[in-house]
Amino acid sequence: MPDLTPDDIYRHEPMPQSQDEARARHESNRAAWNEGAAMYTAGIDEAIAFLKAGQSNLHPVERSYLAPLLPQVKTAIHLQCASGRDTLSLWNEGVPRVIGVDISDVHIANARQITAALNAPAEWYRCDLLDTPHELDGAADLVYTGRGAMCWINDLDGWAGVVTRLLKPGGYLSLFDDHPASWLFNLEAETYQYDNIDFFNHADSGLGWPSTYIGDQAGPLEQQSRKYECLWPIARIVQALLERGLVLRHLGEHPDPYWEVFPNLKPELRGKIPLTFSLLAQKERA
Ligand SMILES: C[S@@+](CC[C@H](N)C(=O)[O-])C[C@H]1O[C@@H](n2cnc3c(N)ncnc32)[C@H](O)[C@@H]1O
């Protein structure tokens, strides 16, 4: 393979112009996530021990608004469930039926392995979330997602439609994710350094993973698959959900990270911009 150029490693892309284009980008992301999931495969034993000990990965921000709801949740569907640690945390939180959906073959194989070790009654679907099977329509008291999910969605309206069809009347969507403002700045810099991002119209593609996340565990850069991401302003996400008839119940912006973002930032600058947001939306009762 010829040497990689800077453009191969990172470039701005037009926003996807059609559902077909979004799906093609998702397929490339599937291949990339099969590589990136190696980091999770290496952590399977630790994940089993964590979950066997009855622990939960629920973030304190999520707990603040989900705790009153969880006792009523009989079925939770986790969109973009990765290797299932967060899905099975919901089971440890007392949700009797948990279902995970993810595009990555390796992640779903990992989730099945963890489930077998726990003898957990979890169900897993490997598919583009846009193709989540219709047999799950109306099944969810809770659709749970986030923590690195929205950036991979290349069809926001399609995503909002899937969320809505999966929910029971009265069911909730919980979304806790990276704040789009955090995209504006260079991830590796010591200060907030504007990274030439158009907040209102930004998609990109590239190779490689953040050093504090998957790093070089996805294999040599020149053999990696291309990842396609989009920046979705919170207003666009909320609007997509409102247009599907969901009712906004909670919206929060937080300085609290859920991963080691901006690892080199000067300590005095921490907490000055929102790193995450949280959202709870409800499908109206019939
Ligand atoms: C950052 S990870 C989520 C991390 C997760 N919160 C965890 O347990 O660590 C993003 C996940 O989205 C999945 N994904 C990306 N695009 C997808 C799509 N179109 N449909 C379903 N899953 C997708 C990836 O395979 C990956 O597992």
PDB file of C-alpha atoms and ligand atoms in Angstrom:
ATOM      1  CA  MET A   1       0.000   0.000   0.000  1.00  0.00           C
ATOM      2  CA  PRO A   2       1.342   3.511  -0.818  1.00  0.00           C
ATOM      3  CA  ASP A   3       2.308   5.800   2.073  1.00  0.00           C
ATOM      4  CA  LEU A   4      -0.609   7.504   3.794  1.00  0.00           C
ATOM      5  CA  THR A   5      -1.084  11.227   3.215  1.00  0.00           C
ATOM      6  CA  PRO A   6      -2.416  13.635   5.898  1.00  0.00           C
ATOM      7  CA  ASP A   7      -5.651  13.660   3.882  1.00  0.00           C
ATOM      8  CA  ASP A   8      -5.932   9.878   4.236  1.00  0.00           C
ATOM      9  CA  ILE A   9      -5.538  10.183   7.987  1.00  0.00           C
ATOM     10  CA  TYR A  10      -8.086  12.987   8.516  1.00  0.00           C
ATOM     11  CA  ARG A  11     -10.279  15.028   6.233  1.00  0.00           C
ATOM     12  CA  HIS A  12     -13.464  17.057   6.342  1.00  0.00           C
ATOM     13  CA  GLU A  13     -16.344  15.480   4.414  1.00  0.00           C
ATOM     14  CA  PRO A  14     -19.636  16.869   3.146  1.00  0.00           C
ATOM     15  CA  MET A  15     -22.589  15.842   5.304  1.00  0.00           C
ATOM     16  CA  PRO A  16     -24.119  12.655   3.843  1.00  0.00           C
ATOM     17  CA  GLN A  17     -26.565  13.603   1.109  1.00  0.00           C
ATOM     18  CA  SER A  18     -28.733  10.475   1.034  1.00  0.00           C
ATOM     19  CA  GLN A  19     -29.723   7.450   3.091  1.00  0.00           C
ATOM     20  CA  ASP A  20     -27.666   5.255   0.754  1.00  0.00           C
ATOM     21  CA  GLU A  21     -24.598   7.356   1.425  1.00  0.00           C
ATOM     22  CA  ALA A  22     -25.242   7.224   5.175  1.00  0.00           C
ATOM     23  CA  ARG A  23     -25.544   3.439   5.052  1.00  0.00           C
ATOM     24  CA  ALA A  24     -22.336   3.118   3.014  1.00  0.00           C
ATOM     25  CA  ARG A  25     -20.509   5.200   5.624  1.00  0.00           C
ATOM     26  CA  HIS A  26     -21.990   2.987   8.353  1.00  0.00           C
ATOM     27  CA  GLU A  27     -20.626  -0.107   6.594  1.00  0.00           C
ATOM     28  CA  SER A  28     -17.154   1.407   6.560  1.00  0.00           C
ATOM     29  CA  ASN A  29     -17.612   2.163  10.269  1.00  0.00           C
ATOM     30  CA  ARG A  30     -18.608  -1.484  10.788  1.00  0.00           C
ATOM     31  CA  ALA A  31     -15.234  -2.598   9.466  1.00  0.00           C
ATOM     32  CA  ALA A  32     -13.450   0.045  11.561  1.00  0.00           C
ATOM     33  CA  TRP A  33     -15.320  -1.022  14.692  1.00  0.00           C
ATOM     34  CA  ASN A  34     -14.445  -4.663  14.077  1.00  0.00           C
ATOM     35  CA  GLU A  35     -10.836  -3.483  14.342  1.00  0.00           C
ATOM     36  CA  GLY A  36     -11.427  -1.096  17.273  1.00  0.00           C
ATOM     37  CA  ALA A  37     -13.328  -3.769  19.216  1.00  0.00           C
ATOM     38  CA  ALA A  38     -10.016  -5.593  19.757  1.00  0.00           C
ATOM     39  CA  MET A  39      -9.544  -3.365  22.797  1.00  0.00           C
ATOM     40  CA  TYR A  40     -12.849  -4.628  24.216  1.00  0.00           C
ATOM     41  CA  THR A  41     -11.998  -8.252  23.384  1.00  0.00           C
ATOM     42  CA  ALA A  42      -8.857  -7.871  25.483  1.00  0.00           C
ATOM     43  CA  GLY A  43     -11.052  -6.680  28.365  1.00  0.00           C
ATOM     44  CA  ILE A  44     -13.608  -9.498  28.327  1.00  0.00           C
ATOM     45  CA  ASP A  45     -12.368 -11.224  31.510  1.00  0.00           C
ATOM     46  CA  GLU A  46     -12.338  -7.923  33.365  1.00  0.00           C
ATOM     47  CA  ALA A  47     -15.846  -7.118  32.093  1.00  0.00           C
ATOM     48  CA  ILE A  48     -17.124 -10.524  33.249  1.00  0.00           C
ATOM     49  CA  ALA A  49     -15.582 -10.042  36.712  1.00  0.00           C
ATOM     50  CA  PHE A  50     -17.022  -6.506  36.950  1.00  0.00           C
ATOM     51  CA  LEU A  51     -20.515  -7.629  35.990  1.00  0.00           C
ATOM     52  CA  LYS A  52     -20.398 -10.846  38.055  1.00  0.00           C
ATOM     53  CA  ALA A  53     -19.634  -8.679  41.079  1.00  0.00           C
ATOM     54  CA  GLY A  54     -22.976  -6.960  40.428  1.00  0.00           C
ATOM     55  CA  GLN A  55     -21.375  -3.667  39.423  1.00  0.00           C
ATOM     56  CA  SER A  56     -22.809  -1.088  37.064  1.00  0.00           C
ATOM     57  CA  ASN A  57     -21.232   1.260  34.582  1.00  0.00           C
ATOM     58  CA  LEU A  58     -24.073   3.778  34.802  1.00  0.00           C
ATOM     59  CA  HIS A  59     -22.542   7.268  34.872  1.00  0.00           C
ATOM     60  CA  PRO A  60     -23.527   9.517  37.831  1.00  0.00           C
ATOM     61  CA  VAL A  61     -25.117  11.969  35.385  1.00  0.00           C
ATOM     62  CA  GLU A  62     -27.264   9.176  33.934  1.00  0.00           C
ATOM     63  CA  ARG A  63     -28.117   7.926  37.401  1.00  0.00           C
ATOM     64  CA  SER A  64     -29.355  11.382  38.403  1.00  0.00           C
ATOM     65  CA  TYR A  65     -32.285  11.210  35.997  1.00  0.00           C
ATOM     66  CA  LEU A  66     -32.652   7.453  35.374  1.00  0.00           C
ATOM     67  CA  ALA A  67     -32.773   6.274  39.010  1.00  0.00           C
ATOM     68  CA  PRO A  68     -36.468   7.136  39.506  1.00  0.00           C
ATOM     69  CA  LEU A  69     -37.403   5.456  36.193  1.00  0.00           C
ATOM     70  CA  LEU A  70     -35.395   2.223  36.328  1.00  0.00           C
ATOM     71  CA  PRO A  71     -37.709   0.345  38.740  1.00  0.00           C
ATOM     72  CA  GLN A  72     -40.501   0.582  36.122  1.00  0.00           C
ATOM     73  CA  VAL A  73     -38.327  -0.527  33.189  1.00  0.00           C
ATOM     74  CA  LYS A  74     -39.130  -4.106  32.136  1.00  0.00           C
ATOM     75  CA  THR A  75     -37.361  -3.984  28.757  1.00  0.00           C
ATOM     76  CA  ALA A  76     -34.375  -1.814  27.809  1.00  0.00           C
ATOM     77  CA  ILE A  77     -32.956  -1.653  24.292  1.00  0.00           C
ATOM     78  CA  HIS A  78     -29.378  -0.382  24.126  1.00  0.00           C
ATOM     79  CA  LEU A  79     -28.547   1.098  20.720  1.00  0.00           C
ATOM     80  CA  GLN A  80     -24.804   0.973  19.881  1.00  0.00           C
ATOM     81  CA  CYS A  81     -24.172  -1.399  22.774  1.00  0.00           C
ATOM     82  CA  ALA A  82     -20.524  -2.209  21.897  1.00  0.00           C
ATOM     83  CA  SER A  83     -19.471  -5.373  23.805  1.00  0.00           C
ATOM     84  CA  GLY A  84     -22.430  -5.115  26.159  1.00  0.00           C
ATOM     85  CA  ARG A  85     -20.884  -3.884  29.387  1.00  0.00           C
ATOM     86  CA  ASP A  86     -23.328  -0.972  29.698  1.00  0.00           C
ATOM     87  CA  THR A  87     -26.263  -3.132  28.520  1.00  0.00           C
ATOM     88  CA  LEU A  88     -25.523  -5.742  31.178  1.00  0.00           C
ATOM     89  CA  SER A  89     -25.032  -2.975  33.735  1.00  0.00           C
ATOM     90  CA  LEU A  90     -28.711  -2.172  33.177  1.00  0.00           C
ATOM     91  CA  TRP A  91     -29.453  -5.831  33.972  1.00  0.00           C
ATOM     92  CA  ASN A  92     -27.416  -5.458  37.163  1.00  0.00           C
ATOM     93  CA  GLU A  93     -29.495  -2.347  37.879  1.00  0.00           C
ATOM     94  CA  GLY A  94     -32.568  -4.621  37.942  1.00  0.00           C
ATOM     95  CA  VAL A  95     -33.920  -4.363  34.378  1.00  0.00           C
ATOM     96  CA  PRO A  96     -35.220  -7.903  33.671  1.00  0.00           C
ATOM     97  CA  ARG A  97     -34.942  -7.844  29.839  1.00  0.00           C
ATOM     98  CA  VAL A  98     -31.990  -6.165  28.142  1.00  0.00           C
ATOM     99  CA  ILE A  99     -31.384  -6.084  24.399  1.00  0.00           C
ATOM    100  CA  GLY A 100     -28.266  -4.778  22.663  1.00  0.00           C
ATOM    101  CA  VAL A 101     -27.929  -3.615  19.054  1.00  0.00           C
ATOM    102  CA  ASP A 102     -24.557  -2.939  17.440  1.00  0.00           C
ATOM    103  CA  ILE A 103     -23.135  -2.885  13.925  1.00  0.00           C
ATOM    104  CA  SER A 104     -19.845  -4.562  14.842  1.00  0.00           C
ATOM    105  CA  ASP A 105     -19.568  -8.344  14.439  1.00  0.00           C
ATOM    106  CA  VAL A 106     -16.718  -8.457  16.964  1.00  0.00           C
ATOM    107  CA  HIS A 107     -18.577  -6.421  19.579  1.00  0.00           C
ATOM    108  CA  ILE A 108     -21.659  -8.648  19.338  1.00  0.00           C
ATOM    109  CA  ALA A 109     -19.510 -11.801  19.523  1.00  0.00           C
ATOM    110  CA  ASN A 110     -17.884 -10.337  22.658  1.00  0.00           C
ATOM    111  CA  ALA A 111     -21.290  -9.518  24.141  1.00  0.00           C
ATOM    112  CA  ARG A 112     -22.477 -13.078  23.535  1.00  0.00           C
ATOM    113  CA  GLN A 113     -19.356 -14.446  25.234  1.00  0.00           C
ATOM    114  CA  ILE A 114     -19.852 -12.212  28.283  1.00  0.00           C
ATOM    115  CA  THR A 115     -23.541 -13.134  28.439  1.00  0.00           C
ATOM    116  CA  ALA A 116     -22.750 -16.859  28.376  1.00  0.00           C
ATOM    117  CA  ALA A 117     -20.280 -16.450  31.244  1.00  0.00           C
ATOM    118  CA  LEU A 118     -22.907 -14.599  33.294  1.00  0.00           C
ATOM    119  CA  ASN A 119     -25.813 -16.792  32.222  1.00  0.00           C
ATOM    120  CA  ALA A 120     -27.649 -13.517  31.610  1.00  0.00           C
ATOM    121  CA  PRO A 121     -30.951 -13.369  29.701  1.00  0.00           C
ATOM    122  CA  ALA A 122     -29.675 -10.743  27.255  1.00  0.00           C
ATOM    123  CA  GLU A 123     -30.497 -10.609  23.539  1.00  0.00           C
ATOM    124  CA  TRP A 124     -28.095  -9.275  20.918  1.00  0.00           C
ATOM    125  CA  TYR A 125     -28.629  -8.028  17.377  1.00  0.00           C
ATOM    126  CA  ARG A 126     -25.792  -7.360  14.957  1.00  0.00           C
ATOM    127  CA  CYS A 127     -27.046  -4.795  12.492  1.00  0.00           C
ATOM    128  CA  ASP A 128     -26.893  -1.195  11.461  1.00  0.00           C
ATOM    129  CA  LEU A 129     -29.205   0.404  14.002  1.00  0.00           C
ATOM    130  CA  LEU A 130     -31.161   1.811  11.059  1.00  0.00           C
ATOM    131  CA  ASP A 131     -32.112  -1.837  10.351  1.00  0.00           C
ATOM    132  CA  THR A 132     -33.057  -2.768  13.918  1.00  0.00           C
ATOM    133  CA  PRO A 133     -35.602  -5.576  13.379  1.00  0.00           C
ATOM    134  CA  HIS A 134     -39.265  -4.597  13.418  1.00  0.00           C
ATOM    135  CA  GLU A 135     -39.993  -7.452  15.816  1.00  0.00           C
ATOM    136  CA  LEU A 136     -38.633  -5.063  18.496  1.00  0.00           C
ATOM    137  CA  ASP A 137     -41.029  -2.242  17.602  1.00  0.00           C
ATOM    138  CA  GLY A 138     -42.937  -1.045  20.646  1.00  0.00           C
ATOM    139  CA  ALA A 139     -40.895  -3.303  22.967  1.00  0.00           C
ATOM    140  CA  ALA A 140     -38.844  -0.772  24.939  1.00  0.00           C
ATOM    141  CA  ASP A 141     -39.740   0.962  28.190  1.00  0.00           C
ATOM    142  CA  LEU A 142     -36.284   2.472  27.789  1.00  0.00           C
ATOM    143  CA  VAL A 143     -34.104   3.055  24.742  1.00  0.00           C
ATOM    144  CA  TYR A 144     -30.665   3.661  26.205  1.00  0.00           C
ATOM    145  CA  THR A 145     -27.803   5.080  24.145  1.00  0.00           C
ATOM    146  CA  GLY A 146     -24.865   7.473  24.087  1.00  0.00           C
ATOM    147  CA  ARG A 147     -21.317   7.564  25.463  1.00  0.00           C
ATOM    148  CA  GLY A 148     -19.787   7.827  22.036  1.00  0.00           C
ATOM    149  CA  ALA A 149     -22.845   7.001  19.941  1.00  0.00           C
ATOM    150  CA  MET A 150     -24.204  10.060  18.111  1.00  0.00           C
ATOM    151  CA  CYS A 151     -21.023  10.855  16.188  1.00  0.00           C
ATOM    152  CA  TRP A 152     -21.383   7.544  14.291  1.00  0.00           C
ATOM    153  CA  ILE A 153     -24.907   8.321  13.090  1.00  0.00           C
ATOM    154  CA  ASN A 154     -24.861   9.557   9.521  1.00  0.00           C
ATOM    155  CA  ASP A 155     -28.673   9.735   9.199  1.00  0.00           C
ATOM    156  CA  LEU A 156     -30.094  11.656  12.171  1.00  0.00           C
ATOM    157  CA  ASP A 157     -33.735  11.528  11.077  1.00  0.00           C
ATOM    158  CA  GLY A 158     -33.451   7.794  10.418  1.00  0.00           C
ATOM    159  CA  TRP A 159     -32.004   7.364  13.928  1.00  0.00           C
ATOM    160  CA  ALA A 160     -34.868   9.356  15.518  1.00  0.00           C
ATOM    161  CA  GLY A 161     -37.370   7.197  13.610  1.00  0.00           C
ATOM    162  CA  VAL A 162     -35.806   3.986  14.936  1.00  0.00           C
ATOM    163  CA  VAL A 163     -35.767   5.274  18.526  1.00  0.00           C
ATOM    164  CA  THR A 164     -39.446   6.218  18.251  1.00  0.00           C
ATOM    165  CA  ARG A 165     -40.636   2.926  16.747  1.00  0.00           C
ATOM    166  CA  LEU A 166     -38.798   0.876  19.412  1.00  0.00           C
ATOM    167  CA  LEU A 167     -40.430   2.718  22.322  1.00  0.00           C
ATOM    168  CA  LYS A 168     -43.638   1.606  24.001  1.00  0.00           C
ATOM    169  CA  PRO A 169     -46.157   4.403  24.475  1.00  0.00           C
ATOM    170  CA  GLY A 170     -44.946   6.112  27.663  1.00  0.00           C
ATOM    171  CA  GLY A 171     -41.393   4.753  27.168  1.00  0.00           C
ATOM    172  CA  TYR A 172     -38.243   6.889  27.472  1.00  0.00           C
ATOM    173  CA  LEU A 173     -35.136   7.587  25.438  1.00  0.00           C
ATOM    174  CA  SER A 174     -31.998   8.219  27.529  1.00  0.00           C
ATOM    175  CA  LEU A 175     -29.075   9.819  25.700  1.00  0.00           C
ATOM    176  CA  PHE A 176     -25.845  10.860  27.455  1.00  0.00           C
ATOM    177  CA  ASP A 177     -23.058  11.750  25.038  1.00  0.00           C
ATOM    178  CA  ASP A 178     -20.153  13.996  24.087  1.00  0.00           C
ATOM    179  CA  HIS A 179     -21.181  17.640  23.929  1.00  0.00           C
ATOM    180  CA  PRO A 180     -20.850  18.910  20.348  1.00  0.00           C
ATOM    181  CA  ALA A 181     -18.995  22.008  21.642  1.00  0.00           C
ATOM    182  CA  SER A 182     -16.113  19.745  22.639  1.00  0.00           C
ATOM    183  CA  TRP A 183     -15.635  18.939  18.928  1.00  0.00           C
ATOM    184  CA  LEU A 184     -14.503  22.485  18.247  1.00  0.00           C
ATOM    185  CA  PHE A 185     -11.158  22.089  19.978  1.00  0.00           C
ATOM    186  CA  ASN A 186      -7.991  20.117  19.332  1.00  0.00           C
ATOM    187  CA  LEU A 187      -8.204  16.954  21.445  1.00  0.00           C
ATOM    188  CA  GLU A 188      -4.469  16.768  22.137  1.00  0.00           C
ATOM    189  CA  ALA A 189      -3.784  20.453  22.936  1.00  0.00           C
ATOM    190  CA  GLU A 190      -2.969  21.917  26.371  1.00  0.00           C
ATOM    191  CA  THR A 191      -5.449  24.723  25.872  1.00  0.00           C
ATOM    192  CA  TYR A 192      -8.756  25.127  24.030  1.00  0.00           C
ATOM    193  CA  GLN A 193      -7.386  25.455  20.527  1.00  0.00           C
ATOM    194  CA  TYR A 194     -10.024  26.012  17.809  1.00  0.00           C
ATOM    195  CA  ASP A 195      -9.729  23.190  15.300  1.00  0.00           C
ATOM    196  CA  ASN A 196     -11.289  24.769  12.199  1.00  0.00           C
ATOM    197  CA  ILE A 197     -14.628  23.017  12.683  1.00  0.00           C
ATOM    198  CA  ASP A 198     -17.884  24.430  11.319  1.00  0.00           C
ATOM    199  CA  PHE A 199     -20.197  23.757  14.275  1.00  0.00           C
ATOM    200  CA  PHE A 200     -23.303  23.837  12.061  1.00  0.00           C
ATOM    201  CA  ASN A 201     -22.055  21.689   9.204  1.00  0.00           C
ATOM    202  CA  HIS A 202     -19.321  19.222  10.014  1.00  0.00           C
ATOM    203  CA  ALA A 203     -18.583  15.644   9.054  1.00  0.00           C
ATOM    204  CA  ASP A 204     -15.189  14.020   8.787  1.00  0.00           C
ATOM    205  CA  SER A 205     -13.456  10.766   8.033  1.00  0.00           C
ATOM    206  CA  GLY A 206     -10.139   9.283   8.954  1.00  0.00           C
ATOM    207  CA  LEU A 207      -7.962   6.558  10.353  1.00  0.00           C
ATOM    208  CA  GLY A 208      -6.693   6.065  13.875  1.00  0.00           C
ATOM    209  CA  TRP A 209      -8.202   6.253  17.348  1.00  0.00           C
ATOM    210  CA  PRO A 210      -7.668   8.625  20.312  1.00  0.00           C
ATOM    211  CA  SER A 211      -4.653   7.602  22.375  1.00  0.00           C
ATOM    212  CA  THR A 212      -6.676   7.518  25.611  1.00  0.00           C
ATOM    213  CA  TYR A 213      -9.324   5.242  24.079  1.00  0.00           C
ATOM    214  CA  ILE A 214      -8.391   2.530  21.570  1.00  0.00           C
ATOM    215  CA  GLY A 215      -5.021   3.981  20.575  1.00  0.00           C
ATOM    216  CA  ASP A 216      -2.964   1.576  18.472  1.00  0.00           C
ATOM    217  CA  GLN A 217      -4.958  -1.517  19.498  1.00  0.00           C
ATOM    218  CA  ALA A 218      -6.847  -1.440  16.166  1.00  0.00           C
ATOM    219  CA  GLY A 219      -3.738  -2.446  14.228  1.00  0.00           C
ATOM    220  CA  PRO A 220      -1.369  -0.569  11.893  1.00  0.00           C
ATOM    221  CA  LEU A 221      -2.830   2.694  10.571  1.00  0.00           C
ATOM    222  CA  GLU A 222      -2.296   1.759   6.932  1.00  0.00           C
ATOM    223  CA  GLN A 223      -4.426  -1.377   7.403  1.00  0.00           C
ATOM    224  CA  GLN A 224      -7.305   0.331   9.198  1.00  0.00           C
ATOM    225  CA  SER A 225     -10.759   0.945   7.732  1.00  0.00           C
ATOM    226  CA  ARG A 226     -12.054   4.467   7.284  1.00  0.00           C
ATOM    227  CA  LYS A 227     -14.303   5.925  10.005  1.00  0.00           C
ATOM    228  CA  TYR A 228     -17.036   8.446   9.151  1.00  0.00           C
ATOM    229  CA  GLU A 229     -18.387  10.752  11.840  1.00  0.00           C
ATOM    230  CA  CYS A 230     -20.798  13.691  12.026  1.00  0.00           C
ATOM    231  CA  LEU A 231     -21.166  16.533  14.482  1.00  0.00           C
ATOM    232  CA  TRP A 232     -24.803  16.863  15.542  1.00  0.00           C
ATOM    233  CA  PRO A 233     -25.669  20.079  17.410  1.00  0.00           C
ATOM    234  CA  ILE A 234     -27.937  19.355  20.383  1.00  0.00           C
ATOM    235  CA  ALA A 235     -30.685  21.486  18.843  1.00  0.00           C
ATOM    236  CA  ARG A 236     -30.743  19.265  15.753  1.00  0.00           C
ATOM    237  CA  ILE A 237     -30.964  16.114  17.856  1.00  0.00           C
ATOM    238  CA  VAL A 238     -33.811  17.556  19.951  1.00  0.00           C
ATOM    239  CA  GLN A 239     -35.611  18.792  16.837  1.00  0.00           C
ATOM    240  CA  ALA A 240     -35.328  15.368  15.153  1.00  0.00           C
ATOM    241  CA  LEU A 241     -36.951  13.783  18.227  1.00  0.00           C
ATOM    242  CA  LEU A 242     -39.683  16.436  18.501  1.00  0.00           C
ATOM    243  CA  GLU A 243     -40.537  15.918  14.840  1.00  0.00           C
ATOM    244  CA  ARG A 244     -41.141  12.233  15.627  1.00  0.00           C
ATOM    245  CA  GLY A 245     -43.574  13.267  18.374  1.00  0.00           C
ATOM    246  CA  LEU A 246     -41.375  12.581  21.404  1.00  0.00           C
ATOM    247  CA  VAL A 247     -41.695  14.923  24.383  1.00  0.00           C
ATOM    248  CA  LEU A 248     -38.544  16.366  25.964  1.00  0.00           C
ATOM    249  CA  ARG A 249     -38.465  15.632  29.711  1.00  0.00           C
ATOM    250  CA  HIS A 250     -34.889  16.561  30.615  1.00  0.00           C
ATOM    251  CA  LEU A 251     -31.944  18.290  28.947  1.00  0.00           C
ATOM    252  CA  GLY A 252     -28.611  18.901  30.664  1.00  0.00           C
ATOM    253  CA  GLU A 253     -25.099  20.140  29.762  1.00  0.00           C
ATOM    254  CA  HIS A 254     -22.266  18.940  31.952  1.00  0.00           C
ATOM    255  CA  PRO A 255     -18.555  19.485  32.581  1.00  0.00           C
ATOM    256  CA  ASP A 256     -18.319  15.761  33.479  1.00  0.00           C
ATOM    257  CA  PRO A 257     -16.546  13.525  30.945  1.00  0.00           C
ATOM    258  CA  TYR A 258     -17.223   9.789  30.574  1.00  0.00           C
ATOM    259  CA  TRP A 259     -13.827   9.124  28.960  1.00  0.00           C
ATOM    260  CA  GLU A 260     -10.359  10.673  29.106  1.00  0.00           C
ATOM    261  CA  VAL A 261     -11.020  13.489  26.633  1.00  0.00           C
ATOM    262  CA  PHE A 262      -8.477  16.393  26.324  1.00  0.00           C
ATOM    263  CA  PRO A 263      -5.776  14.391  28.198  1.00  0.00           C
ATOM    264  CA  ASN A 264      -3.198  17.215  27.949  1.00  0.00           C
ATOM    265  CA  LEU A 265      -5.452  20.095  28.988  1.00  0.00           C
ATOM    266  CA  LYS A 266      -4.131  22.390  31.721  1.00  0.00           C
ATOM    267  CA  PRO A 267      -5.950  21.538  34.971  1.00  0.00           C
ATOM    268  CA  GLU A 268      -7.173  25.128  35.458  1.00  0.00           C
ATOM    269  CA  LEU A 269      -9.084  24.892  32.153  1.00  0.00           C
ATOM    270  CA  ARG A 270     -11.054  21.799  33.127  1.00  0.00           C
ATOM    271  CA  GLY A 271     -14.730  22.357  33.751  1.00  0.00           C
ATOM    272  CA  LYS A 272     -14.853  25.508  31.618  1.00  0.00           C
ATOM    273  CA  ILE A 273     -16.696  24.029  28.646  1.00  0.00           C
ATOM    274  CA  PRO A 274     -19.440  21.382  28.534  1.00  0.00           C
ATOM    275  CA  LEU A 275     -17.994  17.958  27.755  1.00  0.00           C
ATOM    276  CA  THR A 276     -21.251  16.016  27.796  1.00  0.00           C
ATOM    277  CA  PHE A 277     -24.995  16.498  27.521  1.00  0.00           C
ATOM    278  CA  SER A 278     -27.904  14.405  28.720  1.00  0.00           C
ATOM    279  CA  LEU A 279     -31.391  14.091  27.369  1.00  0.00           C
ATOM    280  CA  LEU A 280     -34.534  12.247  28.374  1.00  0.00           C
ATOM    281  CA  ALA A 281     -37.440  12.155  25.936  1.00  0.00           C
ATOM    282  CA  GLN A 282     -40.741  10.330  26.264  1.00  0.00           C
ATOM    283  CA  LYS A 283     -43.110   8.787  23.744  1.00  0.00           C
ATOM    284  CA  GLU A 284     -46.598   9.967  24.569  1.00  0.00           C
ATOM    285  CA  ARG A 285     -49.073   7.428  25.879  1.00  0.00           C
ATOM    286  CA  ALA A 286     -51.626   6.436  23.271  1.00  0.00           C
TER     287      ALA A 286
HETATM  288  C1  LIG B   1     -17.950   4.450  21.302  1.00  0.00           C
HETATM  289  S1  LIG B   1     -18.753   2.950  21.038  1.00  0.00           S
HETATM  290  C2  LIG B   1     -19.939   2.935  22.320  1.00  0.00           C
HETATM  291  C3  LIG B   1     -19.228   2.658  23.535  1.00  0.00           C
HETATM  292  C4  LIG B   1     -20.095   2.066  24.588  1.00  0.00           C
HETATM  293  N1  LIG B   1     -20.836   3.083  25.256  1.00  0.00           N
HETATM  294  C5  LIG B   1     -19.237   1.245  25.489  1.00  0.00           C
HETATM  295  O1  LIG B   1     -19.741   0.293  26.005  1.00  0.00           O
HETATM  296  O2  LIG B   1     -18.050   1.477  25.628  1.00  0.00           O
HETATM  297  C6  LIG B   1     -19.774   3.223  19.634  1.00  0.00           C
HETATM  298  C7  LIG B   1     -20.486   1.960  19.178  1.00  0.00           C
HETATM  299  O3  LIG B   1     -21.376   2.298  18.128  1.00  0.00           O
HETATM  300  C8  LIG B   1     -21.407   1.196  17.245  1.00  0.00           C
HETATM  301  N2  LIG B   1     -21.960   1.679  15.987  1.00  0.00           N
HETATM  302  C9  LIG B   1     -21.429   2.611  15.162  1.00  0.00           C
HETATM  303  N3  LIG B   1     -22.252   2.840  14.125  1.00  0.00           N
HETATM  304  C10 LIG B   1     -23.342   2.046  14.294  1.00  0.00           C
HETATM  305  C11 LIG B   1     -24.547   1.838  13.558  1.00  0.00           C
HETATM  306  N4  LIG B   1     -24.791   2.479  12.432  1.00  0.00           N
HETATM  307  N5  LIG B   1     -25.449   0.938  14.028  1.00  0.00           N
HETATM  308  C12 LIG B   1     -25.199   0.263  15.174  1.00  0.00           C
HETATM  309  N6  LIG B   1     -24.071   0.413  15.918  1.00  0.00           N
HETATM  310  C13 LIG B   1     -23.161   1.299  15.486  1.00  0.00           C
HETATM  311  C14 LIG B   1     -19.961   0.738  17.177  1.00  0.00           C
HETATM  312  O4  LIG B   1     -19.812  -0.569  16.684  1.00  0.00           O
HETATM  313  C15 LIG B   1     -19.556   0.896  18.645  1.00  0.00           C
HETATM  314  O5  LIG B   1     -19.760  -0.287  19.356  1.00  0.00           O
END
